[in-house]
């Protein structure tokens, strides 16, 4: 019975231990499925369960923290939308849930405080509070209007022929277009002659201003103010606008835009804000219209290019070693009569005996070699560099080797004192070093200013008792213009060396076939080549549209005056005129309708037909 009880207890423990990690894994998988459906609350609960069951598992902890952040952010976003809709109680619930999920979420805690205060104010006043209260000045700013536009009534073409002073003609045109005319007290009108045929009222006023050397500006939709041309800057209306640039970000780029505006439009009141990449301008309405055109043309996205750089180094070593390594020397050894040669393994040749001694020559061994070695080395690096127009791009692949610099004293190096008195180190980049500055043309051609280098650490040299590295370098500095997608080999540096040697017995090594029995021929050839290949791919070209190429009329050199397109109202079809002697049914003679000017003329009575 005791054995059975112990066995059952161990079985229960085993099953519980097996089920423990399974429950954590099951909760984790459920969290993954919930997260894939963007159900962050459910995913957070499942991940939290898995992490609680097995906190030492890294993936459970990572998933739990990630889901906690996403779930809290979702509730914060919902709370913001509800608060903007003045659903304060629902918004407070969302913020509280976000703070409950992630206690470190500062935005959720701030949302709870702000929404609670809004609910308190709502309970005190009995009406929904303003989320973004405005100051009295803000209401006045919102009520500001833009430049005044003249609104003639009727806005129909006029025909006018007059020779008189300019003020009288101004009043005549104003009466025909329902415009009130005010004059500067210092204005002295001059006598002019105008002939206008089927001209709209604003154009008629511009023509008269040009003829009489005056200028006018609207002070209301139905009134203008006239003054001499010399007082234009004193009375001309000014407007203000802030331009927010999307692409120009650096102070230098902003100053380029400001320089263009000052040079072309003679604007002096310009304020630059580099922090917000904005330019605030004050000037006449026409100046600001041209400023907006210039800013839109200058604030274009920079062109961008992707450069595929292929760096290939191919080396080959070919060694051929054929023939026999023949002996080139031997010795004559005396051997006493009846004695041995001392070595039974080396063959000897007896050449004779003198005075009872035998003289022998040991035959040296010869080695026949038949060897060919062919080794290839190919190093291929294919980096990809993305660069903006006229911006330098740098790529370095390799090592940085320290090089000692300073004051040397080689004469005291042997006494245990370091020969390098003042130690300084500079680091040299060794490997593949690429510096490229592209310039992208409007036709998608790319001019590249390149510096390509391959360097290696070939060895060390002792200088003044200090071991310094020796750097092998292959470098090319080049400027080329390529088309989009064109592959170009920038440099091919070929090193080809061949060594041939022959060793053996004289004269016998000259025999074509037997020379390999009496000599050895050694051939060694080394080829080393480096190739740089570059291919530009334009991913964003300069954006030039029809508005950028359009020629516009900007007025004279002294003053800027723009002309705008105005759609003329269609002319009403008049019935055909009856004969001169024709009469109506009532017996009355029909006359064509005309619009006459009542302004007097200096030469004749006022007669102005249209």
Coordinates of C-alpha atoms in Angstrom, one line a residue:
X1 CA 0.0 0.0 0.0
X2 CA 2.8 2.3 0.8
X3 CA 4.4 1.6 -2.5
X4 CA 1.2 2.3 -4.4
X5 CA 0.7 5.6 -2.5
X6 CA 4.2 6.7 -3.3
X7 CA 3.8 5.7 -7.0
X8 CA 0.6 7.7 -7.2
X9 CA 2.1 10.7 -5.6
X10 CA 5.1 10.7 -8.0
X11 CA 2.7 10.3 -10.9
X12 CA 0.7 13.4 -9.9
X13 CA 3.8 15.4 -9.5
X14 CA 5.0 14.4 -13.0
X15 CA 1.7 15.2 -14.6
X16 CA 1.6 18.6 -12.9
X17 CA 5.1 19.5 -13.9
X18 CA 4.3 18.5 -17.5
X19 CA 1.1 20.6 -17.5
X20 CA 2.8 23.7 -16.1
X21 CA 4.8 24.7 -19.1
X22 CA 2.0 23.6 -21.5
X23 CA -0.4 26.1 -19.9
X24 CA 2.1 28.9 -20.4
X25 CA 2.7 27.9 -24.0
X26 CA -1.0 27.6 -24.7
X27 CA -1.6 31.1 -23.3
X28 CA 1.3 32.5 -25.3
X29 CA -0.1 31.0 -28.5
X30 CA -3.6 32.5 -27.8
X31 CA -1.9 35.8 -27.3
X32 CA -0.2 35.6 -30.7
X33 CA -3.6 34.9 -32.3
X34 CA -5.2 37.7 -30.5
X35 CA -2.4 40.1 -31.5
X36 CA -2.6 39.1 -35.1
X37 CA -6.3 40.2 -35.0
X38 CA -5.3 43.5 -33.3
X39 CA -7.2 42.6 -30.2
X40 CA -4.6 44.1 -27.9
X41 CA -6.6 43.8 -24.7
X42 CA -7.0 40.0 -25.1
X43 CA -3.4 39.6 -26.2
X44 CA -2.3 41.5 -23.1
X45 CA -4.2 39.2 -20.8
X46 CA -2.9 36.0 -22.5
X47 CA 0.7 37.2 -22.5
X48 CA 0.4 38.3 -18.9
X49 CA -0.9 34.8 -18.0
X50 CA 2.0 33.2 -19.8
X51 CA 4.6 35.5 -18.2
X52 CA 3.1 34.9 -14.7
X53 CA 3.3 31.1 -15.2
X54 CA 6.8 31.1 -16.5
X55 CA 8.6 34.5 -15.9
X56 CA 12.0 33.1 -16.7
X57 CA 11.1 32.6 -20.4
X58 CA 12.5 35.6 -22.4
X59 CA 9.9 35.5 -25.2
X60 CA 7.0 35.6 -22.7
X61 CA 8.4 38.6 -21.0
X62 CA 9.1 40.4 -24.3
X63 CA 5.6 39.7 -25.5
X64 CA 4.0 40.8 -22.2
X65 CA 5.8 44.2 -22.3
X66 CA 5.1 44.8 -25.9
X67 CA 1.4 44.0 -25.6
X68 CA 1.1 46.2 -22.5
X69 CA 2.4 49.2 -24.4
X70 CA 0.1 48.6 -27.4
X71 CA -3.0 48.0 -25.3
X72 CA -2.4 51.1 -23.2
X73 CA -1.8 53.2 -26.3
X74 CA -5.0 52.0 -27.8
X75 CA -7.0 53.0 -24.8
X76 CA -5.3 56.4 -24.7
X77 CA -6.2 57.0 -28.4
X78 CA -9.8 56.1 -27.7
X79 CA -9.9 58.4 -24.7
X80 CA -8.6 61.3 -26.8
X81 CA -11.3 60.8 -29.4
X82 CA -14.0 60.6 -26.8
X83 CA -12.8 63.7 -25.0
X84 CA -12.8 65.7 -28.2
X85 CA -16.4 64.6 -28.7
X86 CA -17.2 65.9 -25.2
X87 CA -18.0 62.3 -24.0
X88 CA -16.0 62.9 -20.8
X89 CA -17.2 60.0 -18.7
X90 CA -16.4 57.5 -21.4
X91 CA -13.0 59.2 -22.0
X92 CA -12.2 59.0 -18.3
X93 CA -12.9 55.2 -18.3
X94 CA -10.6 54.7 -21.2
X95 CA -7.8 56.7 -19.6
X96 CA -8.2 54.8 -16.3
X97 CA -8.0 51.5 -18.1
X98 CA -4.8 52.6 -19.9
X99 CA -3.3 53.6 -16.6
X100 CA -4.4 50.3 -15.1
X101 CA -2.7 48.3 -17.9
X102 CA 0.5 50.4 -18.0
X103 CA 1.3 52.3 -14.8
X104 CA 4.3 53.9 -16.5
X105 CA 2.2 55.6 -19.2
X106 CA 2.4 59.3 -18.4
X107 CA -0.1 60.3 -21.1
X108 CA -2.8 58.0 -19.5
X109 CA -2.2 59.5 -16.1
X110 CA -2.3 63.0 -17.5
X111 CA -5.5 62.2 -19.3
X112 CA -7.1 61.0 -16.1
X113 CA -6.3 64.3 -14.3
X114 CA -7.4 66.6 -17.2
X115 CA -10.6 64.7 -17.8
X116 CA -11.5 64.7 -14.1
X117 CA -11.0 68.4 -14.0
X118 CA -13.3 68.9 -17.0
X119 CA -16.0 66.8 -15.4
X120 CA -15.7 68.9 -12.3
X121 CA -16.1 72.1 -14.2
X122 CA -19.0 70.6 -16.1
X123 CA -20.8 69.7 -12.9
X124 CA -20.2 73.3 -11.5
X125 CA -21.3 75.2 -14.6
X126 CA -23.9 72.8 -16.0
X127 CA -22.6 73.0 -19.5
X128 CA -19.8 71.3 -21.4
X129 CA -16.4 73.1 -20.9
X130 CA -14.3 74.4 -23.7
X131 CA -11.5 72.0 -24.4
X132 CA -9.3 74.6 -26.0
X133 CA -10.2 78.0 -24.6
X134 CA -9.3 81.0 -26.8
X135 CA -8.0 84.3 -25.8
X136 CA -9.8 87.5 -27.0
X137 CA -6.9 88.2 -29.3
X138 CA -7.2 84.8 -30.8
X139 CA -10.8 85.5 -31.8
X140 CA -9.7 88.7 -33.4
X141 CA -7.0 86.9 -35.3
X142 CA -9.5 84.4 -36.6
X143 CA -11.7 87.3 -37.8
X144 CA -8.8 88.7 -39.9
X145 CA -9.3 88.8 -43.7
X146 CA -7.0 88.7 -46.6
X147 CA -6.4 91.4 -49.2
X148 CA -9.4 93.4 -50.4
X149 CA -10.6 92.6 -53.9
X150 CA -12.4 95.1 -56.0
X151 CA -16.0 94.1 -56.9
X152 CA -17.4 96.4 -59.6
X153 CA -21.1 96.5 -60.1
X154 CA -22.0 96.0 -62.9
X155 CA -18.9 94.0 -63.8
X156 CA -19.3 94.5 -67.6
X157 CA -16.9 95.8 -70.2
X158 CA -16.9 99.5 -70.9
X159 CA -15.9 101.7 -73.8
X160 CA -14.7 105.2 -73.0
X161 CA -13.0 108.0 -75.0
X162 CA -12.0 111.1 -73.0
X163 CA -9.4 113.9 -73.0
X164 CA -9.4 115.6 -69.6
X165 CA -7.7 115.5 -66.2
X166 CA -7.1 112.1 -64.7
X167 CA -9.3 112.7 -61.7
X168 CA -12.4 113.2 -63.9
X169 CA -11.6 110.1 -65.8
X170 CA -11.2 108.1 -62.6
X171 CA -14.6 109.3 -61.4
X172 CA -16.2 108.4 -64.8
X173 CA -14.8 104.9 -64.7
X174 CA -15.9 104.6 -61.1
X175 CA -19.4 105.7 -62.0
X176 CA -19.7 103.1 -64.8
X177 CA -18.5 100.3 -62.5
X178 CA -20.2 101.4 -59.2
X179 CA -16.9 102.3 -57.6
X180 CA -16.3 105.2 -55.2
X181 CA -13.0 107.1 -55.9
X182 CA -11.0 108.9 -53.2
X183 CA -7.9 111.0 -53.9
X184 CA -4.8 111.9 -51.9
X185 CA -4.9 115.6 -50.8
X186 CA -1.5 116.2 -52.3
X187 CA -2.4 114.7 -55.7
X188 CA -2.4 117.1 -58.6
X189 CA -4.1 115.6 -61.6
X190 CA -2.7 116.1 -65.1
X191 CA -4.5 116.2 -68.4
X192 CA -4.5 112.8 -70.3
X193 CA -6.3 111.2 -73.1
X194 CA -7.7 107.6 -72.8
X195 CA -9.4 105.4 -75.3
X196 CA -10.9 102.2 -73.9
X197 CA -12.8 99.6 -76.0
X198 CA -14.6 96.8 -74.3
X199 CA -12.4 96.8 -71.2
X200 CA -13.3 95.5 -67.8
X201 CA -13.3 98.0 -65.0
X202 CA -10.1 96.8 -63.1
X203 CA -8.2 96.8 -66.4
X204 CA -9.5 100.3 -67.2
X205 CA -8.2 101.6 -63.9
X206 CA -4.8 100.0 -64.4
X207 CA -4.5 101.5 -67.9
X208 CA -5.5 104.9 -66.6
X209 CA -2.9 104.6 -63.7
X210 CA -0.2 103.8 -66.2
X211 CA -1.2 106.7 -68.5
X212 CA -1.4 109.3 -65.7
X213 CA 1.5 108.0 -63.6
X214 CA -0.7 107.3 -60.6
X215 CA -1.5 104.3 -58.6
X216 CA -4.6 103.1 -56.8
X217 CA -5.5 100.5 -54.3
X218 CA -8.8 99.2 -53.1
X219 CA -9.9 100.2 -49.6
X220 CA -13.2 98.3 -49.8
X221 CA -14.8 96.1 -52.5
X222 CA -16.5 99.2 -53.9
X223 CA -14.0 102.0 -53.2
X224 CA -10.4 102.9 -54.3
X225 CA -7.8 105.4 -53.2
X226 CA -5.7 107.2 -55.8
X227 CA -2.4 108.9 -55.2
X228 CA 0.7 109.8 -57.2
X229 CA 3.1 107.1 -58.2
X230 CA 5.8 108.5 -56.0
X231 CA 3.7 107.7 -52.9
X232 CA 3.2 104.0 -53.8
X233 CA 5.4 102.7 -50.9
X234 CA 3.7 105.0 -48.5
X235 CA 0.1 104.1 -49.3
X236 CA 0.3 100.6 -50.8
X237 CA -1.3 97.9 -48.7
X238 CA 0.9 95.3 -47.1
X239 CA 0.0 91.7 -46.2
X240 CA 1.9 89.1 -44.1
X241 CA 2.2 85.3 -44.5
X242 CA 4.3 82.5 -43.0
X243 CA 5.6 79.8 -45.4
X244 CA 6.4 76.4 -43.9
X245 CA 9.1 74.7 -45.9
X246 CA 8.9 70.9 -46.1
X247 CA 12.2 70.0 -47.6
X248 CA 14.7 72.9 -46.7
X249 CA 15.7 72.1 -43.2
X250 CA 19.2 73.4 -42.5
X251 CA 19.9 77.1 -41.8
X252 CA 22.0 77.3 -45.0
X253 CA 19.1 76.0 -47.2
X254 CA 16.7 78.5 -45.6
X255 CA 19.2 81.3 -46.2
X256 CA 19.3 80.3 -49.9
X257 CA 15.6 80.7 -50.1
X258 CA 15.7 84.1 -48.3
X259 CA 18.5 85.3 -50.6
X260 CA 16.4 84.4 -53.7
X261 CA 13.4 86.3 -52.3
X262 CA 15.4 89.4 -51.4
X263 CA 17.2 89.4 -54.8
X264 CA 14.2 88.9 -57.0
X265 CA 11.4 90.7 -55.0
X266 CA 13.4 93.3 -53.1
X267 CA 11.8 92.1 -49.8
X268 CA 13.4 93.5 -46.7
X269 CA 11.0 92.3 -44.0
X270 CA 11.7 88.6 -43.8
X271 CA 12.1 86.6 -40.6
X272 CA 13.6 83.1 -40.6
X273 CA 12.8 80.5 -38.0
X274 CA 15.3 77.6 -38.5
X275 CA 13.7 75.6 -35.6
X276 CA 10.4 75.2 -37.5
X277 CA 11.8 75.6 -41.0
X278 CA 9.5 78.6 -41.7
X279 CA 9.9 82.0 -43.3
X280 CA 7.6 84.9 -42.4
X281 CA 7.3 87.6 -45.1
X282 CA 5.7 91.1 -45.1
X283 CA 5.1 92.8 -48.4
X284 CA 2.5 93.8 -51.0
X285 CA 0.0 91.2 -52.1
X286 CA 1.7 90.9 -55.5
X287 CA 5.1 90.4 -53.8
X288 CA 3.7 87.6 -51.6
X289 CA 2.1 85.9 -54.6
X290 CA 5.5 85.8 -56.3
X291 CA 7.1 84.8 -53.0
X292 CA 4.8 81.8 -52.8
X293 CA 5.7 80.8 -56.3
X294 CA 9.5 81.1 -55.6
X295 CA 9.2 79.3 -52.3
X296 CA 7.3 76.4 -53.9
X297 CA 9.9 76.2 -56.7
X298 CA 12.9 76.3 -54.3
X299 CA 11.4 74.0 -51.6
X300 CA 11.4 70.9 -53.7
X301 CA 12.5 67.5 -52.5
X302 CA 16.1 66.9 -53.3
X303 CA 17.0 64.4 -56.0
X304 CA 18.2 61.0 -54.7
X305 CA 20.3 58.2 -56.2
X306 CA 21.2 54.7 -55.2
X307 CA 24.8 53.7 -56.3
X308 CA 25.7 50.1 -56.8
X309 CA 29.4 49.8 -56.3
X310 CA 31.1 46.6 -57.3
X311 CA 34.7 46.2 -56.0
X312 CA 36.3 43.1 -57.5
X313 CA 39.9 41.9 -56.9
X314 CA 41.0 38.9 -58.9
X315 CA 44.4 37.3 -58.3
X316 CA 45.9 34.2 -59.9
X317 CA 49.2 32.4 -59.2
X318 CA 50.4 29.8 -61.6
X319 CA 53.6 27.7 -60.7
X320 CA 55.2 25.1 -63.0
X321 CA 58.2 23.2 -61.7
X322 CA 59.5 20.4 -63.9
X323 CA 62.8 18.5 -64.0
X324 CA 65.5 17.0 -61.8
X325 CA 67.3 18.5 -58.9
X326 CA 70.8 17.2 -59.9
X327 CA 73.7 17.1 -57.5
X328 CA 76.2 19.9 -58.0
X329 CA 79.0 18.7 -55.7
X330 CA 80.6 15.6 -54.0
X331 CA 83.6 14.6 -52.0
X332 CA 86.5 12.1 -52.5
X333 CA 86.9 9.9 -49.4
X334 CA 90.1 7.8 -48.8
X335 CA 89.3 4.3 -47.5
X336 CA 92.1 2.0 -46.0
X337 CA 92.8 -1.2 -47.8
X338 CA 90.4 -3.8 -46.6
X339 CA 88.2 -1.2 -44.9
X340 CA 84.6 -0.3 -45.5
X341 CA 83.2 2.9 -47.0
X342 CA 81.4 3.7 -43.7
X343 CA 77.9 3.9 -45.2
X344 CA 76.2 1.0 -46.8
X345 CA 73.2 3.0 -47.9
X346 CA 75.0 5.5 -50.2
X347 CA 76.4 4.1 -53.4
X348 CA 80.0 4.8 -54.0
X349 CA 82.4 4.7 -56.9
X350 CA 85.9 3.4 -56.5
X351 CA 88.3 5.6 -58.5
X352 CA 91.6 3.8 -57.6
X353 CA 94.2 3.1 -54.9
X354 CA 97.3 5.0 -54.0
X355 CA 99.7 4.0 -51.3
X356 CA 97.5 1.2 -50.1
X357 CA 94.5 3.5 -49.7
X358 CA 91.3 3.2 -51.8
X359 CA 89.7 6.5 -53.0
X360 CA 85.9 6.4 -53.5
X361 CA 83.3 9.0 -54.4
X362 CA 79.9 8.8 -52.9
X363 CA 77.1 9.3 -55.4
X364 CA 74.7 12.1 -54.3
X365 CA 71.0 11.6 -54.8
X366 CA 68.9 13.3 -57.4
X367 CA 65.2 14.3 -57.2
X368 CA 62.8 14.5 -60.0
X369 CA 60.0 17.1 -59.6
X370 CA 56.8 17.3 -61.6
X371 CA 54.6 19.9 -60.0
X372 CA 52.0 22.4 -61.1
X373 CA 50.3 24.8 -58.7
X374 CA 47.3 27.0 -59.9
X375 CA 45.6 29.1 -57.3
X376 CA 42.8 31.7 -57.8
X377 CA 41.6 34.3 -55.4
X378 CA 38.5 36.4 -56.0
X379 CA 37.3 39.0 -53.5
X380 CA 33.9 40.5 -54.4
X381 CA 32.3 43.3 -52.4
X382 CA 29.1 44.9 -53.6
X383 CA 28.1 47.7 -51.3
X384 CA 25.0 49.9 -52.0
X385 CA 25.1 53.6 -51.2
X386 CA 22.1 55.9 -51.2
X387 CA 22.9 59.6 -51.4
X388 CA 21.1 62.9 -51.8
X389 CA 21.9 65.4 -54.6
X390 CA 25.2 67.3 -53.9
X391 CA 25.6 65.5 -50.6
X392 CA 28.7 63.5 -49.8
X393 CA 28.2 59.8 -49.1
X394 CA 30.9 57.8 -47.4
X395 CA 31.3 54.0 -47.0
X396 CA 34.1 52.3 -45.2
X397 CA 34.5 48.5 -45.0
X398 CA 37.6 47.2 -43.2
X399 CA 39.8 47.9 -40.2
X400 CA 41.3 50.9 -38.5
X401 CA 45.0 50.5 -37.9
X402 CA 46.8 52.7 -35.3
X403 CA 49.9 54.5 -36.5
X404 CA 52.2 56.0 -34.0
X405 CA 53.3 59.6 -34.5
X406 CA 55.4 61.9 -32.3
X407 CA 59.0 62.8 -31.5
X408 CA 61.6 60.1 -32.0
X409 CA 65.0 59.7 -30.4
X410 CA 66.6 56.6 -31.9
X411 CA 70.0 57.2 -30.3
X412 CA 68.7 56.3 -26.8
X413 CA 66.6 53.3 -27.7
X414 CA 69.2 50.7 -26.7
X415 CA 69.4 51.8 -23.0
X416 CA 66.0 50.5 -22.2
X417 CA 64.3 53.9 -22.8
X418 CA 61.5 53.9 -25.4
X419 CA 62.7 55.6 -28.6
X420 CA 59.2 57.2 -28.9
X421 CA 59.4 60.2 -26.6
X422 CA 56.0 61.8 -27.2
X423 CA 53.5 59.1 -28.2
X424 CA 50.5 60.0 -30.4
X425 CA 48.4 57.7 -32.4
X426 CA 46.3 58.3 -35.5
X427 CA 44.0 55.7 -37.0
X428 CA 44.1 54.8 -40.7
X429 CA 41.1 53.2 -42.4
X430 CA 42.3 50.1 -44.2
X431 CA 39.9 48.2 -46.5
X432 CA 37.4 49.5 -49.0
X433 CA 36.9 53.3 -48.6
X434 CA 34.3 55.0 -50.9
X435 CA 33.6 58.7 -51.0
X436 CA 31.0 59.8 -53.6
X437 CA 29.3 63.1 -54.2
X438 CA 26.5 62.9 -56.8
X439 CA 24.9 65.7 -58.8
X440 CA 21.7 64.7 -60.5
X441 CA 20.8 66.6 -63.7
X442 CA 17.3 67.3 -64.9
X443 CA 17.6 64.7 -67.6
X444 CA 18.3 61.9 -65.0
X445 CA 22.0 61.9 -65.8
X446 CA 24.3 61.7 -62.8
X447 CA 27.6 63.4 -62.4
X448 CA 29.7 61.5 -59.8
X449 CA 32.7 62.9 -58.0
X450 CA 34.3 59.8 -56.6
X451 CA 37.2 58.6 -54.5
X452 CA 37.5 54.8 -54.4
X453 CA 40.3 53.1 -52.5
X454 CA 41.3 49.6 -51.6
X455 CA 44.1 49.4 -49.0
X456 CA 45.7 46.4 -47.2
X457 CA 48.1 45.9 -44.4
X458 CA 51.1 44.3 -46.3
X459 CA 53.6 44.2 -43.4
X460 CA 55.6 46.1 -40.9
X461 CA 58.7 48.2 -41.0
X462 CA 61.0 49.4 -38.2
X463 CA 61.4 53.1 -38.1
X464 CA 63.5 54.5 -35.3
X465 CA 63.0 51.4 -33.2
X466 CA 59.2 51.5 -33.7
X467 CA 57.4 48.9 -35.7
X468 CA 55.1 50.7 -38.1
X469 CA 52.6 49.1 -40.5
X470 CA 53.1 49.2 -44.2
X471 CA 49.9 50.0 -46.1
X472 CA 49.4 48.9 -49.7
X473 CA 47.0 51.2 -51.5
X474 CA 45.2 51.3 -54.8
X475 CA 43.2 54.5 -55.2
X476 CA 41.3 56.2 -58.0
X477 CA 39.9 59.8 -57.9
X478 CA 37.6 60.4 -60.8
X479 CA 34.6 62.5 -62.0
X480 CA 32.2 61.0 -64.5
X481 CA 28.8 61.7 -65.9
X482 CA 26.6 58.6 -66.3
X483 CA 23.1 57.8 -67.4
X484 CA 20.5 56.3 -65.1
X485 CA 21.3 52.6 -64.9
X486 CA 24.5 52.8 -66.9
X487 CA 27.3 50.5 -65.7
X488 CA 30.8 52.0 -66.0
X489 CA 34.2 50.5 -65.1
X490 CA 36.0 53.2 -63.2
X491 CA 39.4 51.6 -63.0
X492 CA 41.1 48.4 -64.0
X493 CA 44.5 48.1 -62.3
X494 CA 46.3 45.0 -63.7
X495 CA 49.5 43.7 -62.3
X496 CA 51.1 40.8 -64.3
X497 CA 54.5 39.4 -63.4
X498 CA 56.2 36.3 -64.9
X499 CA 59.4 34.6 -63.6
X500 CA 61.2 31.9 -65.4
X501 CA 64.4 30.1 -64.1
X502 CA 66.4 27.1 -65.3
X503 CA 69.0 25.2 -63.2
X504 CA 71.2 22.2 -64.0
X505 CA 74.3 21.0 -65.8
X506 CA 75.7 23.3 -68.4
X507 CA 75.1 22.3 -72.1
X508 CA 72.9 19.4 -71.1
X509 CA 70.1 21.7 -70.1
X510 CA 70.0 22.9 -73.6
X511 CA 68.8 19.6 -75.0
X512 CA 65.1 19.8 -75.6
X513 CA 63.9 16.6 -73.9
X514 CA 66.9 15.5 -71.8
X515 CA 67.1 18.8 -70.1
X516 CA 64.5 17.7 -67.6
X517 CA 66.9 14.8 -66.6
X518 CA 69.9 17.0 -66.1
X519 CA 68.1 20.2 -64.9
X520 CA 65.0 21.8 -63.5
X521 CA 62.8 24.5 -65.0
X522 CA 60.7 26.7 -62.8
X523 CA 58.0 29.0 -64.2
X524 CA 55.9 31.3 -61.9
X525 CA 53.2 33.8 -63.1
X526 CA 51.2 36.1 -60.9
X527 CA 48.2 38.1 -62.1
X528 CA 46.5 40.6 -59.9
X529 CA 43.6 42.9 -61.0
X530 CA 41.3 45.3 -59.3
X531 CA 38.1 46.5 -61.0
X532 CA 35.7 49.2 -59.8
X533 CA 32.3 49.2 -61.3
X534 CA 29.6 51.7 -60.4
X535 CA 25.9 51.9 -61.5
X536 CA 23.7 54.9 -60.6
X537 CA 19.9 54.4 -60.1
X538 CA 17.9 57.6 -59.8
X539 CA 15.1 57.0 -57.3
X540 CA 13.9 60.6 -57.1
X541 CA 14.5 63.1 -59.9
X542 CA 14.1 66.8 -59.9
X543 CA 10.4 67.7 -60.1
X544 CA 9.8 70.3 -62.9
X545 CA 6.2 70.9 -64.0
X546 CA 4.6 73.3 -66.5
X547 CA 4.1 76.0 -63.8
X548 CA 7.9 76.0 -63.2
X549 CA 8.6 76.7 -66.9
X550 CA 5.8 79.3 -67.2
X551 CA 6.7 82.9 -68.1
X552 CA 4.7 85.4 -66.1
X553 CA 4.4 89.2 -66.2
X554 CA 5.6 90.8 -63.0
X555 CA 5.3 94.5 -63.9
X556 CA 8.1 97.0 -64.3
X557 CA 11.5 97.3 -62.8
X558 CA 10.4 99.9 -60.3
X559 CA 7.1 98.2 -59.1
X560 CA 5.7 94.7 -59.1
X561 CA 2.2 94.4 -60.7
X562 CA 0.7 91.0 -61.6
X563 CA -2.0 90.3 -64.1
X564 CA -4.5 87.6 -63.4
X565 CA -6.8 85.6 -65.6
X566 CA -10.3 86.8 -65.5
X567 CA -13.1 85.0 -67.2
X568 CA -15.3 87.4 -69.1
X569 CA -19.0 86.9 -68.9
X570 CA -20.5 85.6 -72.1
X571 CA -22.0 88.3 -74.3
X572 CA -25.8 88.2 -74.5
X573 CA -27.0 87.6 -78.0
X574 CA -28.8 90.7 -79.2
X575 CA -31.6 90.4 -81.7
X576 CA -30.9 91.6 -85.2
X577 CA -31.4 95.4 -85.6
X578 CA -34.4 96.3 -87.6
X579 CA -34.1 98.6 -90.6
X580 CA -33.6 102.2 -89.8
X581 CA -37.2 103.1 -90.8
X582 CA -38.8 100.1 -89.1
X583 CA -41.2 100.7 -86.2
X584 CA -42.6 98.6 -83.5
X585 CA -46.2 97.4 -83.4
X586 CA -47.0 100.5 -81.4
X587 CA -45.6 102.8 -84.0
X588 CA -42.5 103.7 -81.9
X589 CA -39.1 103.8 -83.5
X590 CA -36.6 101.3 -81.9
X591 CA -33.1 102.6 -81.0
X592 CA -30.1 100.5 -80.1
X593 CA -29.4 100.5 -76.3
X594 CA -26.1 102.3 -75.3
X595 CA -24.3 103.1 -72.1
X596 CA -23.1 106.7 -72.0
X597 CA -20.7 108.4 -69.8
X598 CA -21.9 111.6 -68.2
X599 CA -18.4 112.9 -67.5
X600 CA -17.6 116.1 -69.4
X601 CA -14.8 116.3 -72.0
X602 CA -12.4 119.1 -72.6
X603 CA -12.9 119.1 -76.4
X604 CA -16.5 118.1 -76.8
X605 CA -19.6 117.2 -74.7
X606 CA -19.4 114.0 -72.8
X607 CA -20.1 111.2 -75.2
X608 CA -19.0 107.7 -74.3
X609 CA -20.5 104.7 -76.1
X610 CA -20.2 101.1 -75.5

